mmCIF file of N, CA and C in Angstrom:
data_model
loop_
_atom_site.group_PDB
_atom_site.id
_atom_site.type_symbol
_atom_site.label_atom_id
_atom_site.label_comp_id
_atom_site.label_asym_id
_atom_site.label_seq_id
_atom_site.Cartn_x
_atom_site.Cartn_y
_atom_site.Cartn_z
ATOM 1 N N UNK A 1 9.791 10.240 0.858
ATOM 2 C CA UNK A 1 11.000 10.371 -0.010
ATOM 3 C C UNK A 1 10.859 9.779 -1.153
ATOM 4 N N UNK A 2 11.371 10.585 -2.390
ATOM 5 C CA UNK A 2 11.431 9.988 -3.634
ATOM 6 C C UNK A 2 12.553 9.028 -3.800
ATOM 7 N N UNK A 3 11.963 8.100 -4.565
ATOM 8 C CA UNK A 3 13.029 6.942 -4.769
ATOM 9 C C UNK A 3 14.044 7.529 -5.859
ATOM 10 N N UNK A 4 15.314 7.152 -5.803
ATOM 11 C CA UNK A 4 16.369 7.453 -6.634
ATOM 12 C C UNK A 4 16.133 6.727 -7.826
ATOM 13 N N UNK A 5 16.338 7.614 -8.972
ATOM 14 C CA UNK A 5 16.207 7.041 -10.410
ATOM 15 C C UNK A 5 17.489 6.323 -10.637
ATOM 16 N N UNK A 6 17.288 5.194 -11.102
ATOM 17 C CA UNK A 6 18.519 4.282 -11.541
ATOM 18 C C UNK A 6 19.306 4.975 -12.744
ATOM 19 N N UNK A 7 20.535 5.276 -12.480
ATOM 20 C CA UNK A 7 21.438 5.776 -13.574
ATOM 21 C C UNK A 7 22.466 4.803 -13.655
ATOM 22 N N UNK A 8 23.354 5.069 -14.893
ATOM 23 C CA UNK A 8 24.332 4.114 -15.164
ATOM 24 C C UNK A 8 25.245 4.785 -16.249
ATOM 25 N N UNK A 9 26.408 4.459 -16.284
ATOM 26 C CA UNK A 9 27.330 4.719 -17.361
ATOM 27 C C UNK A 9 26.780 3.761 -18.512
ATOM 28 N N UNK A 10 26.681 4.360 -19.733
ATOM 29 C CA UNK A 10 26.305 3.664 -20.968
ATOM 30 C C UNK A 10 27.575 3.501 -21.898
ATOM 31 N N UNK A 11 27.914 2.318 -22.213
ATOM 32 C CA UNK A 11 29.010 2.469 -23.233
ATOM 33 C C UNK A 11 28.719 1.550 -24.414
ATOM 34 N N UNK A 12 29.132 1.998 -25.628
ATOM 35 C CA UNK A 12 28.778 1.276 -26.970
ATOM 36 C C UNK A 12 30.043 1.190 -27.631
ATOM 37 N N UNK A 13 30.256 -0.014 -27.975
ATOM 38 C CA UNK A 13 31.536 -0.419 -28.857
ATOM 39 C C UNK A 13 31.211 -1.912 -29.438
ATOM 40 N N UNK A 14 31.653 -2.045 -30.633
ATOM 41 C CA UNK A 14 31.426 -3.318 -31.382
ATOM 42 C C UNK A 14 32.433 -4.291 -30.985
ATOM 43 N N UNK A 15 33.574 -3.854 -30.438
ATOM 44 C CA UNK A 15 34.659 -4.820 -29.781
ATOM 45 C C UNK A 15 34.398 -5.515 -28.660
ATOM 46 N N UNK A 16 33.967 -6.867 -28.653
ATOM 47 C CA UNK A 16 33.568 -7.500 -27.337
ATOM 48 C C UNK A 16 34.650 -7.272 -26.262
ATOM 49 N N UNK A 17 35.831 -7.536 -26.664
ATOM 50 C CA UNK A 17 37.018 -7.391 -25.765
ATOM 51 C C UNK A 17 37.104 -6.047 -24.977
ATOM 52 N N UNK A 18 36.850 -4.900 -25.704
ATOM 53 C CA UNK A 18 36.687 -3.508 -25.214
ATOM 54 C C UNK A 18 35.467 -3.411 -24.207
ATOM 55 N N UNK A 19 34.503 -4.041 -24.633
ATOM 56 C CA UNK A 19 33.304 -4.166 -23.683
ATOM 57 C C UNK A 19 33.663 -4.685 -22.377
ATOM 58 N N UNK A 20 34.374 -5.825 -22.578
ATOM 59 C CA UNK A 20 34.666 -6.596 -21.165
ATOM 60 C C UNK A 20 35.595 -5.857 -20.462
ATOM 61 N N UNK A 21 36.603 -5.135 -21.036
ATOM 62 C CA UNK A 21 37.573 -4.261 -20.268
ATOM 63 C C UNK A 21 36.846 -3.265 -19.573
ATOM 64 N N UNK A 22 35.965 -2.580 -20.234
ATOM 65 C CA UNK A 22 35.131 -1.420 -19.789
ATOM 66 C C UNK A 22 34.239 -1.866 -18.631
ATOM 67 N N UNK A 23 33.633 -3.046 -18.831
ATOM 68 C CA UNK A 23 32.897 -3.651 -17.677
ATOM 69 C C UNK A 23 33.737 -3.936 -16.358
ATOM 70 N N UNK A 24 34.902 -4.490 -16.721
ATOM 71 C CA UNK A 24 35.949 -4.673 -15.586
ATOM 72 C C UNK A 24 36.099 -3.320 -14.780
ATOM 73 N N UNK A 25 36.534 -2.345 -15.437
ATOM 74 C CA UNK A 25 36.756 -0.982 -14.882
ATOM 75 C C UNK A 25 35.577 -0.588 -14.048
ATOM 76 N N UNK A 26 34.293 -0.530 -14.658
ATOM 77 C CA UNK A 26 33.158 -0.037 -13.960
ATOM 78 C C UNK A 26 32.870 -0.914 -12.587
ATOM 79 N N UNK A 27 33.142 -2.159 -12.683
ATOM 80 C CA UNK A 27 32.998 -3.012 -11.579
ATOM 81 C C UNK A 27 33.988 -2.673 -10.576
ATOM 82 N N UNK A 28 35.288 -2.458 -10.810
ATOM 83 C CA UNK A 28 36.379 -2.037 -10.007
ATOM 84 C C UNK A 28 36.027 -0.705 -9.267
ATOM 85 N N UNK A 29 35.386 0.156 -10.049
ATOM 86 C CA UNK A 29 35.226 1.450 -9.386
ATOM 87 C C UNK A 29 33.790 1.507 -8.751
ATOM 88 N N UNK A 30 33.040 0.365 -8.832
ATOM 89 C CA UNK A 30 31.774 0.345 -8.302
ATOM 90 C C UNK A 30 30.710 1.252 -8.936
ATOM 91 N N UNK A 31 30.770 1.333 -10.320
ATOM 92 C CA UNK A 31 29.747 2.131 -11.175
ATOM 93 C C UNK A 31 28.801 1.074 -11.940
ATOM 94 N N UNK A 32 27.602 1.455 -11.857
ATOM 95 C CA UNK A 32 26.722 0.495 -12.891
ATOM 96 C C UNK A 32 26.892 0.943 -14.265
ATOM 97 N N UNK A 33 26.982 -0.120 -14.999
ATOM 98 C CA UNK A 33 27.325 0.181 -16.435
ATOM 99 C C UNK A 33 26.372 -0.708 -17.311
ATOM 100 N N UNK A 34 25.895 -0.060 -18.426
ATOM 101 C CA UNK A 34 25.154 -0.780 -19.366
ATOM 102 C C UNK A 34 25.931 -0.853 -20.612
ATOM 103 N N UNK A 35 26.132 -1.972 -21.202
ATOM 104 C CA UNK A 35 26.931 -2.239 -22.292
ATOM 105 C C UNK A 35 26.259 -2.485 -23.635
ATOM 106 N N UNK A 36 26.733 -1.966 -24.859
ATOM 107 C CA UNK A 36 25.855 -2.043 -26.128
ATOM 108 C C UNK A 36 26.799 -2.394 -27.171
ATOM 109 N N UNK A 37 26.701 -3.310 -27.986
ATOM 110 C CA UNK A 37 27.470 -3.535 -29.197
ATOM 111 C C UNK A 37 27.129 -2.936 -30.302
ATOM 112 N N UNK A 38 25.843 -2.373 -30.444
ATOM 113 C CA UNK A 38 25.554 -1.510 -31.553
ATOM 114 C C UNK A 38 25.001 -0.188 -31.154
ATOM 115 N N UNK A 39 25.191 0.743 -31.951
ATOM 116 C CA UNK A 39 24.655 2.136 -31.742
ATOM 117 C C UNK A 39 23.007 2.326 -31.565
ATOM 118 N N UNK A 40 22.473 1.527 -32.470
ATOM 119 C CA UNK A 40 20.999 1.326 -32.434
ATOM 120 C C UNK A 40 20.427 0.949 -31.175
ATOM 121 N N UNK A 41 21.078 -0.128 -30.514
ATOM 122 C CA UNK A 41 20.666 -0.606 -29.286
ATOM 123 C C UNK A 41 20.863 0.377 -28.165
ATOM 124 N N UNK A 42 21.825 1.113 -28.273
ATOM 125 C CA UNK A 42 22.012 2.317 -27.403
ATOM 126 C C UNK A 42 21.010 3.247 -27.379
ATOM 127 N N UNK A 43 20.865 3.731 -28.662
ATOM 128 C CA UNK A 43 19.719 4.866 -28.875
ATOM 129 C C UNK A 43 18.368 4.167 -28.414
ATOM 130 N N UNK A 44 17.932 2.978 -28.727
ATOM 131 C CA UNK A 44 16.755 2.475 -28.210
ATOM 132 C C UNK A 44 16.735 2.729 -26.604
ATOM 133 N N UNK A 45 17.828 2.170 -25.986
ATOM 134 C CA UNK A 45 17.694 2.293 -24.316
ATOM 135 C C UNK A 45 17.581 3.761 -23.930
ATOM 136 N N UNK A 46 18.338 4.587 -24.575
ATOM 137 C CA UNK A 46 18.080 5.970 -24.352
ATOM 138 C C UNK A 46 16.738 6.409 -24.383
ATOM 139 N N UNK A 47 16.092 5.974 -25.326
ATOM 140 C CA UNK A 47 14.623 6.482 -25.549
ATOM 141 C C UNK A 47 13.690 5.764 -24.618
ATOM 142 N N UNK A 48 14.198 4.495 -24.040
ATOM 143 C CA UNK A 48 13.195 3.787 -23.212
ATOM 144 C C UNK A 48 13.755 3.326 -21.896
ATOM 145 N N UNK A 49 14.198 4.340 -20.894
ATOM 146 C CA UNK A 49 14.717 3.954 -19.675
ATOM 147 C C UNK A 49 13.665 3.430 -18.658
ATOM 148 N N UNK A 50 13.928 2.946 -17.606
ATOM 149 C CA UNK A 50 15.255 2.794 -16.869
ATOM 150 C C UNK A 50 16.106 1.711 -17.556
ATOM 151 N N UNK A 51 17.344 1.511 -17.265
ATOM 152 C CA UNK A 51 18.111 2.708 -16.548
ATOM 153 C C UNK A 51 18.367 3.886 -17.419
ATOM 154 N N UNK A 52 18.618 4.875 -16.669
ATOM 155 C CA UNK A 52 18.913 6.314 -17.444
ATOM 156 C C UNK A 52 20.443 6.294 -17.643
ATOM 157 N N UNK A 53 20.925 6.882 -18.681
ATOM 158 C CA UNK A 53 22.347 7.095 -18.729
ATOM 159 C C UNK A 53 22.889 8.446 -17.891
ATOM 160 N N UNK A 54 23.867 8.262 -17.208
ATOM 161 C CA UNK A 54 24.318 9.563 -16.531
ATOM 162 C C UNK A 54 25.433 10.051 -17.469
ATOM 163 N N UNK A 55 26.261 9.188 -18.208
ATOM 164 C CA UNK A 55 27.160 9.549 -19.017
ATOM 165 C C UNK A 55 27.222 8.559 -20.120
ATOM 166 N N UNK A 56 27.710 8.846 -21.288
ATOM 167 C CA UNK A 56 27.819 7.927 -22.483
ATOM 168 C C UNK A 56 29.294 7.909 -22.995
ATOM 169 N N UNK A 57 29.929 6.611 -23.049
ATOM 170 C CA UNK A 57 31.200 6.393 -23.756
ATOM 171 C C UNK A 57 30.839 5.854 -25.070
ATOM 172 N N UNK A 58 31.306 6.437 -26.116
ATOM 173 C CA UNK A 58 30.977 6.098 -27.430
ATOM 174 C C UNK A 58 32.294 5.940 -28.306
ATOM 175 N N UNK A 59 32.301 4.524 -28.955
ATOM 176 C CA UNK A 59 33.200 4.208 -29.911
ATOM 177 C C UNK A 59 32.927 4.872 -31.302
ATOM 178 N N UNK A 60 33.901 5.402 -32.131
ATOM 179 C CA UNK A 60 33.506 5.870 -33.290
ATOM 180 C C UNK A 60 33.349 4.847 -34.596
ATOM 181 N N UNK A 61 34.310 3.992 -34.625
ATOM 182 C CA UNK A 61 34.232 2.865 -35.742
ATOM 183 C C UNK A 61 33.594 1.798 -35.312
ATOM 184 N N UNK A 62 32.235 1.700 -35.788
ATOM 185 C CA UNK A 62 31.349 0.617 -35.644
ATOM 186 C C UNK A 62 30.565 0.477 -36.999
ATOM 187 N N UNK A 63 30.502 -0.770 -37.322
ATOM 188 C CA UNK A 63 29.525 -1.131 -38.470
ATOM 189 C C UNK A 63 28.069 -0.658 -38.269
ATOM 190 N N UNK A 64 27.399 -0.528 -39.275
ATOM 191 C CA UNK A 64 25.887 -0.216 -39.468
ATOM 192 C C UNK A 64 25.651 1.197 -39.076
ATOM 193 N N UNK A 65 25.962 1.605 -37.803
ATOM 194 C CA UNK A 65 25.825 3.115 -37.376
ATOM 195 C C UNK A 65 26.991 3.410 -36.703
ATOM 196 N N UNK A 66 27.700 4.489 -37.316
ATOM 197 C CA UNK A 66 29.031 4.858 -36.661
ATOM 198 C C UNK A 66 28.771 5.666 -35.470
ATOM 199 N N UNK A 67 29.749 5.795 -34.671
ATOM 200 C CA UNK A 67 29.665 6.747 -33.447
ATOM 201 C C UNK A 67 29.365 8.126 -33.810
ATOM 202 N N UNK A 68 29.825 8.626 -35.041
ATOM 203 C CA UNK A 68 29.450 10.106 -35.493
ATOM 204 C C UNK A 68 28.018 9.944 -35.485
ATOM 205 N N UNK A 69 27.239 9.037 -36.136
ATOM 206 C CA UNK A 69 25.901 9.054 -36.501
ATOM 207 C C UNK A 69 25.153 8.874 -35.065
ATOM 208 N N UNK A 70 25.674 8.196 -34.141
ATOM 209 C CA UNK A 70 24.970 7.945 -32.848
ATOM 210 C C UNK A 70 25.127 9.369 -32.132
ATOM 211 N N UNK A 71 26.298 10.091 -32.118
ATOM 212 C CA UNK A 71 26.461 11.301 -31.554
ATOM 213 C C UNK A 71 25.472 12.250 -32.117
ATOM 214 N N UNK A 72 25.469 12.402 -33.467
ATOM 215 C CA UNK A 72 24.444 13.407 -33.958
ATOM 216 C C UNK A 72 23.013 13.118 -33.593
ATOM 217 N N UNK A 73 22.682 11.910 -33.515
ATOM 218 C CA UNK A 73 21.179 11.544 -33.090
ATOM 219 C C UNK A 73 20.948 11.964 -31.629
ATOM 220 N N UNK A 74 21.997 11.683 -30.840
ATOM 221 C CA UNK A 74 21.711 11.862 -29.352
ATOM 222 C C UNK A 74 21.649 13.434 -29.151
ATOM 223 N N UNK A 75 22.664 14.375 -29.827
ATOM 224 C CA UNK A 75 22.615 15.657 -29.718
ATOM 225 C C UNK A 75 21.324 16.228 -30.339
ATOM 226 N N UNK A 76 20.668 15.523 -31.388
ATOM 227 C CA UNK A 76 19.527 16.135 -32.111
ATOM 228 C C UNK A 76 18.269 15.804 -31.175
ATOM 229 N N UNK A 77 18.337 14.992 -30.336
ATOM 230 C CA UNK A 77 17.046 14.652 -29.686
ATOM 231 C C UNK A 77 17.043 15.314 -28.248
ATOM 232 N N UNK A 78 16.040 16.154 -28.117
ATOM 233 C CA UNK A 78 15.803 16.984 -27.005
ATOM 234 C C UNK A 78 15.924 16.205 -25.746
ATOM 235 N N UNK A 79 15.278 15.138 -25.730
ATOM 236 C CA UNK A 79 14.990 14.476 -24.359
ATOM 237 C C UNK A 79 16.361 13.760 -23.867
ATOM 238 N N UNK A 80 17.281 13.627 -24.719
ATOM 239 C CA UNK A 80 18.685 12.998 -24.365
ATOM 240 C C UNK A 80 19.803 13.941 -24.709
ATOM 241 N N UNK A 81 19.637 14.964 -25.197
ATOM 242 C CA UNK A 81 20.899 15.900 -25.691
ATOM 243 C C UNK A 81 21.588 16.247 -24.618
ATOM 244 N N UNK A 82 21.091 16.386 -23.351
ATOM 245 C CA UNK A 82 21.948 16.902 -22.326
ATOM 246 C C UNK A 82 22.871 15.964 -21.692
ATOM 247 N N UNK A 83 22.790 14.658 -22.131
ATOM 248 C CA UNK A 83 23.826 13.460 -21.367
ATOM 249 C C UNK A 83 25.099 13.877 -21.946
ATOM 250 N N UNK A 84 26.246 13.979 -21.147
ATOM 251 C CA UNK A 84 27.427 13.974 -21.529
ATOM 252 C C UNK A 84 27.882 12.796 -22.372
ATOM 253 N N UNK A 85 28.754 13.140 -23.471
ATOM 254 C CA UNK A 85 29.025 12.096 -24.356
ATOM 255 C C UNK A 85 30.618 12.104 -24.562
ATOM 256 N N UNK A 86 31.337 11.083 -24.271
ATOM 257 C CA UNK A 86 32.749 11.052 -24.364
ATOM 258 C C UNK A 86 33.151 10.021 -25.361
ATOM 259 N N UNK A 87 33.873 10.358 -26.386
ATOM 260 C CA UNK A 87 34.239 9.597 -27.349
ATOM 261 C C UNK A 87 35.473 8.698 -26.917
ATOM 262 N N UNK A 88 35.413 7.514 -27.086
ATOM 263 C CA UNK A 88 36.476 6.508 -26.439
ATOM 264 C C UNK A 88 36.771 5.634 -27.789
ATOM 265 N N UNK A 89 37.921 5.965 -28.410
ATOM 266 C CA UNK A 89 38.209 5.390 -29.620
ATOM 267 C C UNK A 89 39.768 5.132 -30.018
ATOM 268 N N UNK A 90 40.120 4.281 -30.889
ATOM 269 C CA UNK A 90 41.514 4.061 -31.337
ATOM 270 C C UNK A 90 41.866 5.226 -32.205
ATOM 271 N N UNK A 91 40.963 5.879 -32.892
ATOM 272 C CA UNK A 91 41.288 6.936 -33.734
ATOM 273 C C UNK A 91 41.938 8.184 -33.197
ATOM 274 N N UNK A 92 43.084 8.577 -33.735
ATOM 275 C CA UNK A 92 43.621 9.998 -33.387
ATOM 276 C C UNK A 92 43.708 10.740 -34.508
ATOM 277 N N UNK A 93 42.849 10.605 -35.493
ATOM 278 C CA UNK A 93 42.812 11.450 -36.672
ATOM 279 C C UNK A 93 42.277 12.832 -36.285
ATOM 280 N N UNK A 94 42.902 13.673 -36.691
ATOM 281 C CA UNK A 94 42.660 15.213 -36.221
ATOM 282 C C UNK A 94 41.283 15.539 -36.794
ATOM 283 N N UNK A 95 40.719 15.031 -37.989
ATOM 284 C CA UNK A 95 39.446 15.338 -38.492
ATOM 285 C C UNK A 95 38.333 14.838 -37.578
ATOM 286 N N UNK A 96 38.601 13.610 -37.162
ATOM 287 C CA UNK A 96 37.615 12.859 -36.221
ATOM 288 C C UNK A 96 37.547 13.731 -35.039
ATOM 289 N N UNK A 97 38.606 14.222 -34.453
ATOM 290 C CA UNK A 97 38.595 14.986 -33.308
ATOM 291 C C UNK A 97 37.839 16.116 -33.376
ATOM 292 N N UNK A 98 38.187 17.051 -34.517
ATOM 293 C CA UNK A 98 37.433 18.103 -34.773
ATOM 294 C C UNK A 98 35.829 17.966 -35.168
ATOM 295 N N UNK A 99 35.538 16.857 -35.831
ATOM 296 C CA UNK A 99 34.211 16.638 -36.209
ATOM 297 C C UNK A 99 33.369 16.240 -34.812
ATOM 298 N N UNK A 100 33.916 15.405 -33.961
ATOM 299 C CA UNK A 100 33.158 15.124 -32.639
ATOM 300 C C UNK A 100 33.083 16.285 -31.711
ATOM 301 N N UNK A 101 33.865 17.153 -31.823
ATOM 302 C CA UNK A 101 33.658 18.457 -31.000
ATOM 303 C C UNK A 101 32.572 19.208 -31.585
ATOM 304 N N UNK A 102 32.675 19.213 -32.804
ATOM 305 C CA UNK A 102 31.625 20.186 -33.515
ATOM 306 C C UNK A 102 30.255 19.497 -33.357
ATOM 307 N N UNK A 103 30.164 18.208 -33.284
ATOM 308 C CA UNK A 103 28.956 17.526 -33.034
ATOM 309 C C UNK A 103 28.401 17.705 -31.635
ATOM 310 N N UNK A 104 29.274 17.998 -30.673
ATOM 311 C CA UNK A 104 28.784 18.208 -29.240
ATOM 312 C C UNK A 104 29.362 17.166 -28.282
ATOM 313 N N UNK A 105 30.576 16.419 -28.713
ATOM 314 C CA UNK A 105 31.062 15.438 -27.542
ATOM 315 C C UNK A 105 31.672 16.333 -26.602
ATOM 316 N N UNK A 106 31.627 15.698 -25.257
ATOM 317 C CA UNK A 106 32.204 16.628 -24.144
ATOM 318 C C UNK A 106 33.775 16.382 -23.970
ATOM 319 N N UNK A 107 34.304 15.284 -24.404
ATOM 320 C CA UNK A 107 35.642 14.884 -24.315
ATOM 321 C C UNK A 107 36.057 13.866 -25.326
ATOM 322 N N UNK A 108 37.332 13.887 -25.831
ATOM 323 C CA UNK A 108 37.749 12.787 -26.706
ATOM 324 C C UNK A 108 38.898 12.052 -26.097
ATOM 325 N N UNK A 109 38.753 10.691 -26.067
ATOM 326 C CA UNK A 109 39.715 9.857 -25.213
ATOM 327 C C UNK A 109 40.215 8.822 -26.158
ATOM 328 N N UNK A 110 41.478 9.018 -26.471
ATOM 329 C CA UNK A 110 42.150 7.875 -27.274
ATOM 330 C C UNK A 110 42.076 6.625 -26.253
ATOM 331 N N UNK A 111 41.736 5.620 -26.820
ATOM 332 C CA UNK A 111 41.670 4.259 -25.933
ATOM 333 C C UNK A 111 43.073 4.009 -25.287
ATOM 334 N N UNK A 112 43.080 3.949 -24.209
ATOM 335 C CA UNK A 112 44.112 3.561 -23.294
ATOM 336 C C UNK A 112 44.657 2.163 -23.774
ATOM 337 N N UNK A 113 45.781 1.979 -23.574
ATOM 338 C CA UNK A 113 46.482 0.598 -23.796
ATOM 339 C C UNK A 113 46.468 -0.286 -22.579
ATOM 340 N N UNK A 114 45.992 0.124 -21.459
ATOM 341 C CA UNK A 114 46.051 -0.654 -20.265
ATOM 342 C C UNK A 114 44.766 -0.448 -19.531
ATOM 343 N N UNK A 115 44.390 -1.560 -18.613
ATOM 344 C CA UNK A 115 43.163 -1.524 -17.867
ATOM 345 C C UNK A 115 43.376 -0.185 -16.857
ATOM 346 N N UNK A 116 44.701 0.014 -16.387
ATOM 347 C CA UNK A 116 44.858 1.023 -15.308
ATOM 348 C C UNK A 116 44.626 2.202 -16.188
ATOM 349 N N UNK A 117 44.999 2.499 -17.265
ATOM 350 C CA UNK A 117 44.924 3.793 -17.965
ATOM 351 C C UNK A 117 43.310 3.987 -18.403
ATOM 352 N N UNK A 118 42.572 2.990 -18.701
ATOM 353 C CA UNK A 118 41.317 3.181 -19.049
ATOM 354 C C UNK A 118 40.445 3.437 -17.608
ATOM 355 N N UNK A 119 40.895 2.800 -16.498
ATOM 356 C CA UNK A 119 40.308 3.055 -15.122
ATOM 357 C C UNK A 119 40.575 4.594 -14.843
ATOM 358 N N UNK A 120 41.774 5.250 -14.968
ATOM 359 C CA UNK A 120 42.151 6.441 -14.687
ATOM 360 C C UNK A 120 41.270 7.445 -15.484
ATOM 361 N N UNK A 121 40.962 6.987 -16.883
ATOM 362 C CA UNK A 121 40.318 7.851 -17.684
ATOM 363 C C UNK A 121 38.753 8.137 -17.165
ATOM 364 N N UNK A 122 38.361 6.870 -16.967
ATOM 365 C CA UNK A 122 36.894 6.780 -16.486
ATOM 366 C C UNK A 122 36.563 7.538 -15.283
ATOM 367 N N UNK A 123 37.384 7.363 -14.206
ATOM 368 C CA UNK A 123 37.444 8.074 -13.020
ATOM 369 C C UNK A 123 37.497 9.537 -13.233
ATOM 370 N N UNK A 124 38.429 10.027 -14.025
ATOM 371 C CA UNK A 124 38.489 11.330 -14.360
ATOM 372 C C UNK A 124 37.255 11.963 -15.012
ATOM 373 N N UNK A 125 36.823 11.205 -15.779
ATOM 374 C CA UNK A 125 35.439 11.806 -16.394
ATOM 375 C C UNK A 125 34.441 11.790 -15.439
ATOM 376 N N UNK A 126 34.224 10.863 -14.619
ATOM 377 C CA UNK A 126 33.227 10.746 -13.502
ATOM 378 C C UNK A 126 33.469 11.792 -12.386
ATOM 379 N N UNK A 127 34.750 12.398 -12.405
ATOM 380 C CA UNK A 127 35.012 13.377 -11.272
ATOM 381 C C UNK A 127 34.662 14.791 -11.497
ATOM 382 N N UNK A 128 34.191 14.984 -12.762
ATOM 383 C CA UNK A 128 33.790 16.349 -13.219
ATOM 384 C C UNK A 128 32.187 16.620 -13.269
ATOM 385 N N UNK A 129 31.955 17.736 -12.897
ATOM 386 C CA UNK A 129 30.320 18.016 -12.988
ATOM 387 C C UNK A 129 30.334 18.606 -14.488
ATOM 388 N N UNK A 130 29.774 17.918 -15.200
ATOM 389 C CA UNK A 130 29.743 18.221 -16.701
ATOM 390 C C UNK A 130 28.455 19.201 -16.940
ATOM 391 N N UNK A 131 27.648 19.479 -15.972
ATOM 392 C CA UNK A 131 26.648 20.482 -16.101
ATOM 393 C C UNK A 131 27.152 21.805 -15.928
ATOM 394 N N UNK A 132 28.356 21.838 -15.281
ATOM 395 C CA UNK A 132 28.949 23.302 -14.843
ATOM 396 C C UNK A 132 30.171 23.484 -15.822
ATOM 397 N N UNK A 133 30.913 22.318 -16.083
ATOM 398 C CA UNK A 133 32.358 22.462 -16.669
ATOM 399 C C UNK A 133 32.249 22.609 -18.274
ATOM 400 N N UNK A 134 32.888 23.394 -18.720
ATOM 401 C CA UNK A 134 33.150 23.540 -20.086
ATOM 402 C C UNK A 134 34.569 23.332 -20.470
ATOM 403 N N UNK A 135 34.947 22.336 -21.247
ATOM 404 C CA UNK A 135 36.206 22.151 -21.627
ATOM 405 C C UNK A 135 36.902 23.144 -22.657
ATOM 406 N N UNK A 136 38.028 23.470 -22.585
ATOM 407 C CA UNK A 136 38.470 24.320 -23.501
ATOM 408 C C UNK A 136 39.060 23.680 -24.836
ATOM 409 N N UNK A 137 39.234 24.289 -25.891
ATOM 410 C CA UNK A 137 39.708 23.723 -27.129
ATOM 411 C C UNK A 137 40.826 22.896 -27.012
ATOM 412 N N UNK A 138 41.941 23.211 -26.352
ATOM 413 C CA UNK A 138 43.171 22.547 -26.299
ATOM 414 C C UNK A 138 43.059 21.389 -25.244
ATOM 415 N N UNK A 139 41.928 21.379 -24.420
ATOM 416 C CA UNK A 139 41.948 20.161 -23.473
ATOM 417 C C UNK A 139 40.774 19.198 -23.882
ATOM 418 N N UNK A 140 40.379 19.408 -25.082
ATOM 419 C CA UNK A 140 39.334 18.416 -25.574
ATOM 420 C C UNK A 140 39.700 16.916 -25.701
ATOM 421 N N UNK A 141 40.893 16.742 -25.899
ATOM 422 C CA UNK A 141 41.468 15.461 -26.013
ATOM 423 C C UNK A 141 42.283 15.048 -24.784
ATOM 424 N N UNK A 142 41.627 14.048 -24.213
ATOM 425 C CA UNK A 142 42.223 13.675 -22.961
ATOM 426 C C UNK A 142 43.521 12.701 -23.021
ATOM 427 N N UNK A 143 44.531 12.983 -22.272
ATOM 428 C CA UNK A 143 45.598 12.048 -22.244
ATOM 429 C C UNK A 143 46.107 11.768 -20.863
ATOM 430 N N UNK A 144 46.521 10.637 -20.572
ATOM 431 C CA UNK A 144 46.783 10.271 -19.125
ATOM 432 C C UNK A 144 47.701 11.160 -18.409
ATOM 433 N N UNK A 145 48.734 11.910 -19.217
ATOM 434 C CA UNK A 145 49.385 12.804 -18.767
ATOM 435 C C UNK A 145 49.154 14.228 -18.605
ATOM 436 N N UNK A 146 47.894 14.469 -19.118
ATOM 437 C CA UNK A 146 47.383 15.809 -19.074
ATOM 438 C C UNK A 146 46.029 15.914 -18.349
ATOM 439 N N UNK A 147 45.784 16.602 -17.372
ATOM 440 C CA UNK A 147 44.616 16.770 -16.648
ATOM 441 C C UNK A 147 43.700 17.704 -17.299
ATOM 442 N N UNK A 148 42.428 17.679 -17.383
ATOM 443 C CA UNK A 148 41.510 18.574 -17.930
ATOM 444 C C UNK A 148 40.848 19.509 -17.063
ATOM 445 N N UNK A 149 41.145 19.414 -15.692
ATOM 446 C CA UNK A 149 40.667 20.238 -14.777
ATOM 447 C C UNK A 149 41.699 20.670 -13.889
#
């Protein structure tokens, strides 16, 4: 029997508090998570597994390498371009939303203001088979009150 390949949620954000909140949510829902404070560190891990990323949550507003740059690199790299990427950011700028969709993000999630809201968003993302599911234009931005499936 083949050994199961270790997979994990990957999350990159320069805000340590947001990393802690995300880690708390992942622990509560019993999902392995790898946390990164810089886009370059995430990209290095993606190129040198294990663990392997099953999904990536990506903040946009980071120093050195922005989430836009990280998303571009992920989608331009054949070996990792298939990994679903979810933007998790405080920005609700329509230009940011359009650009991330154009660059290949799977879903845009404005950062929830509560742990419960974050937990709901993460569970929602993990409940979808992203290999088969294509999100429509008007469902690209996730809100707690609107289901995408």
